[in-house]
JSON list of C-alpha atoms and ligand atoms in Angstrom, two decimals:
[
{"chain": "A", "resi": 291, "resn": "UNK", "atom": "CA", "xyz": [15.78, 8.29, 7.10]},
{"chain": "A", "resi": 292, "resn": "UNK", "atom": "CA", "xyz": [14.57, 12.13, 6.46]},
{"chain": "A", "resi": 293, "resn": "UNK", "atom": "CA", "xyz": [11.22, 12.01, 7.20]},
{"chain": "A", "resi": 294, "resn": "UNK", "atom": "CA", "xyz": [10.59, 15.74, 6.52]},
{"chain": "A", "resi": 295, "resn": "UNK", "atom": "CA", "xyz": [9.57, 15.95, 3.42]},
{"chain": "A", "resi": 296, "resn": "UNK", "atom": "CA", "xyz": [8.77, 12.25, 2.41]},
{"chain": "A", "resi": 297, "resn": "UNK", "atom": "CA", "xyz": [7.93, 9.71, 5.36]},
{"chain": "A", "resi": 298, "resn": "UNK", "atom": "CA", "xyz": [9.89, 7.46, 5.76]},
{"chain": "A", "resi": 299, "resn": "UNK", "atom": "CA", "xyz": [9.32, 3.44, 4.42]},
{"chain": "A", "resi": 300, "resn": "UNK", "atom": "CA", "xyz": [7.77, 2.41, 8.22]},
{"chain": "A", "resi": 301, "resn": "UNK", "atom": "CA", "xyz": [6.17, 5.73, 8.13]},
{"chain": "A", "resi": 302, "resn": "UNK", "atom": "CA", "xyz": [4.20, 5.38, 4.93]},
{"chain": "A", "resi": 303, "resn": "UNK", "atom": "CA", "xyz": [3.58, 1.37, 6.01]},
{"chain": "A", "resi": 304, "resn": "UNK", "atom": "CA", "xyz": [1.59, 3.32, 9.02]},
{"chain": "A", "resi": 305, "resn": "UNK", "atom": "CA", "xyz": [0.08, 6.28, 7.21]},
{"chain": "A", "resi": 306, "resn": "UNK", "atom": "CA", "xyz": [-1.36, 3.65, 4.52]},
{"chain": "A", "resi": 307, "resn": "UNK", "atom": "CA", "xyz": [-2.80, 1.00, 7.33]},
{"chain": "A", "resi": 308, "resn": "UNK", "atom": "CA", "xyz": [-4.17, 4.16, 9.27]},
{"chain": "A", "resi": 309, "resn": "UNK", "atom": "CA", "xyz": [-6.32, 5.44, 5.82]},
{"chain": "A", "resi": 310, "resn": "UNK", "atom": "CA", "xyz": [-7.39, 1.63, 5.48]},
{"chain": "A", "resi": 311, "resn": "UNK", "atom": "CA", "xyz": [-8.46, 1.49, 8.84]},
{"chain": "A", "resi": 312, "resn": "UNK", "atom": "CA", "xyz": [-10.30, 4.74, 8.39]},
{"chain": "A", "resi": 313, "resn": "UNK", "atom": "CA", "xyz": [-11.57, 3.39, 5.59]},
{"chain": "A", "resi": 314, "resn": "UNK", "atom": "CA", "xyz": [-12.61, 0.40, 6.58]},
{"chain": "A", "resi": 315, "resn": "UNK", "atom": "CA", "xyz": [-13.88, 1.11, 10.51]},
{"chain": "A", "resi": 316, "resn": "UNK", "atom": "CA", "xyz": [-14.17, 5.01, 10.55]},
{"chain": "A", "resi": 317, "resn": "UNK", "atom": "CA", "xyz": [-11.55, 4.85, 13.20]},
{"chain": "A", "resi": 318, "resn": "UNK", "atom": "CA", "xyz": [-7.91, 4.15, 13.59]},
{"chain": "A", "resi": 319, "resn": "UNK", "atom": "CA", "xyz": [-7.20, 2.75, 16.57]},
{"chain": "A", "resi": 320, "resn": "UNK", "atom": "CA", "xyz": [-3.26, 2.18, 18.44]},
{"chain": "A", "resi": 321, "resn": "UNK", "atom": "CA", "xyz": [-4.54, -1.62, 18.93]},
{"chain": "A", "resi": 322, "resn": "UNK", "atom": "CA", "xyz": [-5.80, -2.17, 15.46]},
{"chain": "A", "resi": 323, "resn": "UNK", "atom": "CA", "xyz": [-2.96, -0.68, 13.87]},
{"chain": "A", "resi": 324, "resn": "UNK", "atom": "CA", "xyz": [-0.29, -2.89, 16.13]},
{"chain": "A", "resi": 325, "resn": "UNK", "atom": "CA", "xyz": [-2.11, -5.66, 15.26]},
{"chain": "A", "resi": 326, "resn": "UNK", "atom": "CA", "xyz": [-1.94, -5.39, 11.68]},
{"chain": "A", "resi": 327, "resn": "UNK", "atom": "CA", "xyz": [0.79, -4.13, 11.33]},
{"chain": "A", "resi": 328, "resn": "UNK", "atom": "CA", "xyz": [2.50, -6.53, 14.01]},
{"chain": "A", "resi": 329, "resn": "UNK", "atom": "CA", "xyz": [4.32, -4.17, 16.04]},
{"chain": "A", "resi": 330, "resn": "UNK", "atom": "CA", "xyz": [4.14, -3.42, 19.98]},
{"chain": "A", "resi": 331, "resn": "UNK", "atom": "CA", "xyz": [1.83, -0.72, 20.61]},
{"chain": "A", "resi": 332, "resn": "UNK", "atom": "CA", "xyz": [4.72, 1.40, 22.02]},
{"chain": "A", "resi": 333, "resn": "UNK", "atom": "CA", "xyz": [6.09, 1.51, 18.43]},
{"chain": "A", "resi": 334, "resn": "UNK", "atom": "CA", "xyz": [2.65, 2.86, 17.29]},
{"chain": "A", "resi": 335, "resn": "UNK", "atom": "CA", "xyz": [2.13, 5.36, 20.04]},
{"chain": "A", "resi": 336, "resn": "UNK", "atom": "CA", "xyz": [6.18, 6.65, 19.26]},
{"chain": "A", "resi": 337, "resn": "UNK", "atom": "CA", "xyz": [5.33, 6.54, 14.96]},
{"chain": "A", "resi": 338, "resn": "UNK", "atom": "CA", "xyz": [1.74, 8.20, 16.07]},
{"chain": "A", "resi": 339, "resn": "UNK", "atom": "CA", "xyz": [3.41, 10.89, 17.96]},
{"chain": "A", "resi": 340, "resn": "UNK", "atom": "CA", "xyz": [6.14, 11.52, 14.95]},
{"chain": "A", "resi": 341, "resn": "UNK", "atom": "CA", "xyz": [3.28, 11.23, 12.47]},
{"chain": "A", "resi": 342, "resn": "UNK", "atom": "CA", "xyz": [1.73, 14.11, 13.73]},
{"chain": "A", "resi": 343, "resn": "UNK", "atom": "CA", "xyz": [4.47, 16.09, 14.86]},
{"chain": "A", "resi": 344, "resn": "UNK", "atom": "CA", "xyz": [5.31, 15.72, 10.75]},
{"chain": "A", "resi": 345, "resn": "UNK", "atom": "CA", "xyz": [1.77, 17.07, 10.36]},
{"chain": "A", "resi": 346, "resn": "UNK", "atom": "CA", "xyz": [0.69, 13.56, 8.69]},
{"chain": "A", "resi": 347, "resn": "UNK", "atom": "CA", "xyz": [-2.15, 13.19, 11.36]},
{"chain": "A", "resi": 348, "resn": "UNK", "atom": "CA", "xyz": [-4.09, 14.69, 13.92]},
{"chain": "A", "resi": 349, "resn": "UNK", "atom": "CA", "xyz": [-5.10, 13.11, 17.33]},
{"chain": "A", "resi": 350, "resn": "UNK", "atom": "CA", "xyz": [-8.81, 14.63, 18.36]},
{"chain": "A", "resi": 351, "resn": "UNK", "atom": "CA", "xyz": [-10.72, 13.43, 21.47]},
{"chain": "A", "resi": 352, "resn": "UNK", "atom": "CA", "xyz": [-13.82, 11.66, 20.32]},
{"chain": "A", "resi": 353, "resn": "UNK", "atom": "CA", "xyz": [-12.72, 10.58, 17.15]},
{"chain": "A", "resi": 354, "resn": "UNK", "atom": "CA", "xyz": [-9.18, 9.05, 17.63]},
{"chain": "A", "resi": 355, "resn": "UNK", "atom": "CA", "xyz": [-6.68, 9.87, 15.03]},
{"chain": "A", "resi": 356, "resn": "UNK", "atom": "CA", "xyz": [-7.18, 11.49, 12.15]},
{"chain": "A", "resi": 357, "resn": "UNK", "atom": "CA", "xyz": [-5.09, 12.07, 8.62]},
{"chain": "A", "resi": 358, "resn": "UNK", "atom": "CA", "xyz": [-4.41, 15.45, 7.97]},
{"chain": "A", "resi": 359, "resn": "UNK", "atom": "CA", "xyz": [-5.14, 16.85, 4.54]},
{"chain": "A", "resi": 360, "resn": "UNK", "atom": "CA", "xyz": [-1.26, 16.05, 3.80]},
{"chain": "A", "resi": 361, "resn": "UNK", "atom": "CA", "xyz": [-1.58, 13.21, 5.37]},
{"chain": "A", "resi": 362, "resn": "UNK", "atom": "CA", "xyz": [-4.76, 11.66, 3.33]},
{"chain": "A", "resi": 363, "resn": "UNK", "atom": "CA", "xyz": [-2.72, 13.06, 0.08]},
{"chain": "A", "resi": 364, "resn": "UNK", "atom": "CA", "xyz": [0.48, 10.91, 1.18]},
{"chain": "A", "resi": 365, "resn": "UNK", "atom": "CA", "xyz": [-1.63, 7.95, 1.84]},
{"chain": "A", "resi": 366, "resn": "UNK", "atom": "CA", "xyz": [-3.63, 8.14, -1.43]},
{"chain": "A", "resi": 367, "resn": "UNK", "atom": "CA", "xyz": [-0.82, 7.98, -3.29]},
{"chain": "A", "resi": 368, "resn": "UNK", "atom": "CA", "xyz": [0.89, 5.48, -1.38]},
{"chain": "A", "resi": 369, "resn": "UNK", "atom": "CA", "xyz": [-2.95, 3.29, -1.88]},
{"chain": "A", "resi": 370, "resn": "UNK", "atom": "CA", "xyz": [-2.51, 3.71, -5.84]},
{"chain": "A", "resi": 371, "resn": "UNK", "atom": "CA", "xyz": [0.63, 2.23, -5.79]},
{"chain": "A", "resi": 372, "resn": "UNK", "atom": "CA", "xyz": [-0.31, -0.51, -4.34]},
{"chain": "A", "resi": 373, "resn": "UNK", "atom": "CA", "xyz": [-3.51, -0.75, -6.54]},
{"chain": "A", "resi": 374, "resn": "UNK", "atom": "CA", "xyz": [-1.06, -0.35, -9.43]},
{"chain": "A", "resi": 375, "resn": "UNK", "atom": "CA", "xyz": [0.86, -3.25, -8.11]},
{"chain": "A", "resi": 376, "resn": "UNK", "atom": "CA", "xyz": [-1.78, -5.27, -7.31]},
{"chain": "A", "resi": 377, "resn": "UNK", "atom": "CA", "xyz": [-3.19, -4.48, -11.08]},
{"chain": "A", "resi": 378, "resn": "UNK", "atom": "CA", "xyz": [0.15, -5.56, -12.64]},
{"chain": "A", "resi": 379, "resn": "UNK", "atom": "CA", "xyz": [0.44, -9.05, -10.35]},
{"chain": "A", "resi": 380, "resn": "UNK", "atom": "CA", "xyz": [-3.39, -9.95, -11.38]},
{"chain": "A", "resi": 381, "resn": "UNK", "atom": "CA", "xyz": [-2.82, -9.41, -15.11]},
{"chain": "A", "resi": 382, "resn": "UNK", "atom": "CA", "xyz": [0.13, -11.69, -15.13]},
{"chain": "A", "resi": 383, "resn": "UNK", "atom": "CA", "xyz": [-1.78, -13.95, -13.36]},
{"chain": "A", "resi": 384, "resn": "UNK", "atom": "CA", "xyz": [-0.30, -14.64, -9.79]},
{"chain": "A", "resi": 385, "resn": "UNK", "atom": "CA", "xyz": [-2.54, -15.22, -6.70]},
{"chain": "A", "resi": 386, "resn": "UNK", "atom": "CA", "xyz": [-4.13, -12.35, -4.27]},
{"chain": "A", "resi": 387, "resn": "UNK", "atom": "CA", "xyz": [-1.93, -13.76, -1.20]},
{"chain": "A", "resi": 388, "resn": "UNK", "atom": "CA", "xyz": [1.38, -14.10, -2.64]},
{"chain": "A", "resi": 389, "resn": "UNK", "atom": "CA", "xyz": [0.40, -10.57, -4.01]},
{"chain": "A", "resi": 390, "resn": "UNK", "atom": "CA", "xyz": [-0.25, -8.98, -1.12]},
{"chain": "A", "resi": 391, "resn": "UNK", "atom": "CA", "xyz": [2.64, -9.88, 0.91]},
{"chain": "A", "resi": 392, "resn": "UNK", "atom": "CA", "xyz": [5.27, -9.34, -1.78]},
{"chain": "A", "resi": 393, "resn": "UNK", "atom": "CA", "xyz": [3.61, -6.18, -2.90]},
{"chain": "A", "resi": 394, "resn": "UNK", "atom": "CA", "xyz": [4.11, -5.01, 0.63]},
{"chain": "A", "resi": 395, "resn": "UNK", "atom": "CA", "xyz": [7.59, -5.83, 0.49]},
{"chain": "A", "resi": 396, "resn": "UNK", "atom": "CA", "xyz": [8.67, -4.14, -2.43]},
{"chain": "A", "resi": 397, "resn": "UNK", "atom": "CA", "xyz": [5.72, -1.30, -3.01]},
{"chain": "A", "resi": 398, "resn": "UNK", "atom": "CA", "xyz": [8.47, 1.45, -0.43]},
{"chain": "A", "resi": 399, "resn": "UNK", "atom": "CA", "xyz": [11.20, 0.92, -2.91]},
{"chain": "A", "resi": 400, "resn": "UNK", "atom": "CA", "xyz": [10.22, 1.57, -5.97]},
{"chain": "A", "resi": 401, "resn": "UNK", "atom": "CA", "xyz": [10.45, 4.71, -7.87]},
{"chain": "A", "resi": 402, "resn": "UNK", "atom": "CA", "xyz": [7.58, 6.48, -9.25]},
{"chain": "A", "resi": 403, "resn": "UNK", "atom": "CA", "xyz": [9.21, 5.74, -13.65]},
{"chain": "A", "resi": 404, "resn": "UNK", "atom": "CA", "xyz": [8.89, 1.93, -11.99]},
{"chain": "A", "resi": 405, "resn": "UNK", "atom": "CA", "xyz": [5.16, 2.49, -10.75]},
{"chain": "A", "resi": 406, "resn": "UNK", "atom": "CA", "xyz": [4.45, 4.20, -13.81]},
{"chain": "A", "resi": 407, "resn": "UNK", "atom": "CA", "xyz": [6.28, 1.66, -16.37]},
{"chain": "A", "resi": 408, "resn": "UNK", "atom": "CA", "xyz": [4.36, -1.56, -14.80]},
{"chain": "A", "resi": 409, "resn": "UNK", "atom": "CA", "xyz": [1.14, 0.38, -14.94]},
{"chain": "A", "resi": 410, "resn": "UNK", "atom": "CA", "xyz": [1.73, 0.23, -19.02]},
{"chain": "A", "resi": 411, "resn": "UNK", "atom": "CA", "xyz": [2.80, -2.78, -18.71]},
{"chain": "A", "resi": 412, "resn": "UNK", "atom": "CA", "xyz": [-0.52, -3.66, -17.45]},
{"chain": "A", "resi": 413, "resn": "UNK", "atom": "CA", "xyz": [-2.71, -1.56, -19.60]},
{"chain": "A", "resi": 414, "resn": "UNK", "atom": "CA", "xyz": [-1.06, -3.43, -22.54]},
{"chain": "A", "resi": 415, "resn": "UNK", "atom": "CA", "xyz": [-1.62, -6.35, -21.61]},
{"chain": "A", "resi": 416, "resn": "UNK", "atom": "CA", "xyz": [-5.10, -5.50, -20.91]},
{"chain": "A", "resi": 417, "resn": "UNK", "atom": "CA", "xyz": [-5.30, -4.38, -23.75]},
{"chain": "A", "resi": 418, "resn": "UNK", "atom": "CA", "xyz": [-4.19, -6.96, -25.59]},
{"chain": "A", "resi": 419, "resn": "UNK", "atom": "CA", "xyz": [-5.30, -10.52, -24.36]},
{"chain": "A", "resi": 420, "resn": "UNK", "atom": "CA", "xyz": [-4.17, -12.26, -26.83]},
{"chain": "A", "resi": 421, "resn": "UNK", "atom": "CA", "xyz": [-0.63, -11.23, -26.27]},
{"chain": "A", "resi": 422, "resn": "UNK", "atom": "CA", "xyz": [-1.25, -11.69, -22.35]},
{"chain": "A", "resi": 423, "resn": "UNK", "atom": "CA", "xyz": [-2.73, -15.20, -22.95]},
{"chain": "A", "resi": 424, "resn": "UNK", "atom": "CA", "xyz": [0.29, -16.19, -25.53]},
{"chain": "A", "resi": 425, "resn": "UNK", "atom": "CA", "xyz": [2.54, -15.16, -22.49]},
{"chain": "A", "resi": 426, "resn": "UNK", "atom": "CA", "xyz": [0.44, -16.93, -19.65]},
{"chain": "A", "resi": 427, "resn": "UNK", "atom": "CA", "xyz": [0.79, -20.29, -21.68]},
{"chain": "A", "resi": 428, "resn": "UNK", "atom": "CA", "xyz": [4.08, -19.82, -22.30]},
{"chain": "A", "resi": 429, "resn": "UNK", "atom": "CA", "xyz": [5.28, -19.58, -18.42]},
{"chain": "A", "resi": 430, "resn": "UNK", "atom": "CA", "xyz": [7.91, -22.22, -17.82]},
{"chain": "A", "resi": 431, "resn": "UNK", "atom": "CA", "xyz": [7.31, -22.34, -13.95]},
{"chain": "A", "resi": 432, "resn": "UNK", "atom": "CA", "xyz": [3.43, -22.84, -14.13]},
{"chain": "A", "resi": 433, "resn": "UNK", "atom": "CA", "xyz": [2.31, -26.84, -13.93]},
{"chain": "A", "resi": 434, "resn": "UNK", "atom": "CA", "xyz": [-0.84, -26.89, -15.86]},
{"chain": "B", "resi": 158, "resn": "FE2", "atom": "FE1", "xyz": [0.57, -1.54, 0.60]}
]
């Protein structure tokens, strides 16, 4: 998988837990990320080491790892997909869990006209809730 100019799919799975983390704790740690991303710590400290070697990330002393400006720009974007996702899941009604998981699954393959398309998708129905109610009522699958 070239990773040179975009990461790879495993790649951006790290680069977007490491912002999270970042995010979240102020820190990235190797254990924190191998635990939520459920991989060895080996694999983290080898991805880490490529990751920064890609210019992605920085490792510094006293504060751990850090994103690089390329690196925070990567994992922006790769954070508004999945908020795009995430947007497009909720309006059609389906639960945060099932959401997250499949949204993790499918966010690395999808081209940006396919990010871009379900983010209309979404604004229309938001923007029309009549149209997005008509459609939630009409679901086949749903027991109500
Ligand atoms: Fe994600």
């Amino acid at each position: 998988m070239p990773m040179s100019s975009a990461p790879s799919q495993s790649a951006e799975d790290y680069l977007e837990r490491i912002h999270e983390l970042i995010e979240e704790k102020g820190y990235a740690r190797v254990v924190d990320i191998a635990s939520s991303l459920e991989v060895k710590q080996a694999s983290v400290t080898s991805m880490v080491q490529k990751l920064g070697e890609l210019g992605f990330l920085n490792y510094e002393k006293y504060r751990g790892l850090i994103l690089t400006d390329k690196g925070r720009a990567v994992a922006r974007g790769i954070q508004q997909r999945h908020e795009t996702l995430a947007r497009f899941f909720s309006v059609l009604g389906l639960d945060a869990e099932t959401q997250q998981s499949d949204i993790e699954g499918i966010e690395h393959h999808l081209s940006p006209a396919t990010v871009a398309m379900l983010a209309d998708l979404a604004q229309f129905f938001e923007d029309h809730p009549a149209t997005r109610k008509q459609f939630l009522k009409s679901r086949k699958s749903v027991k109500r």
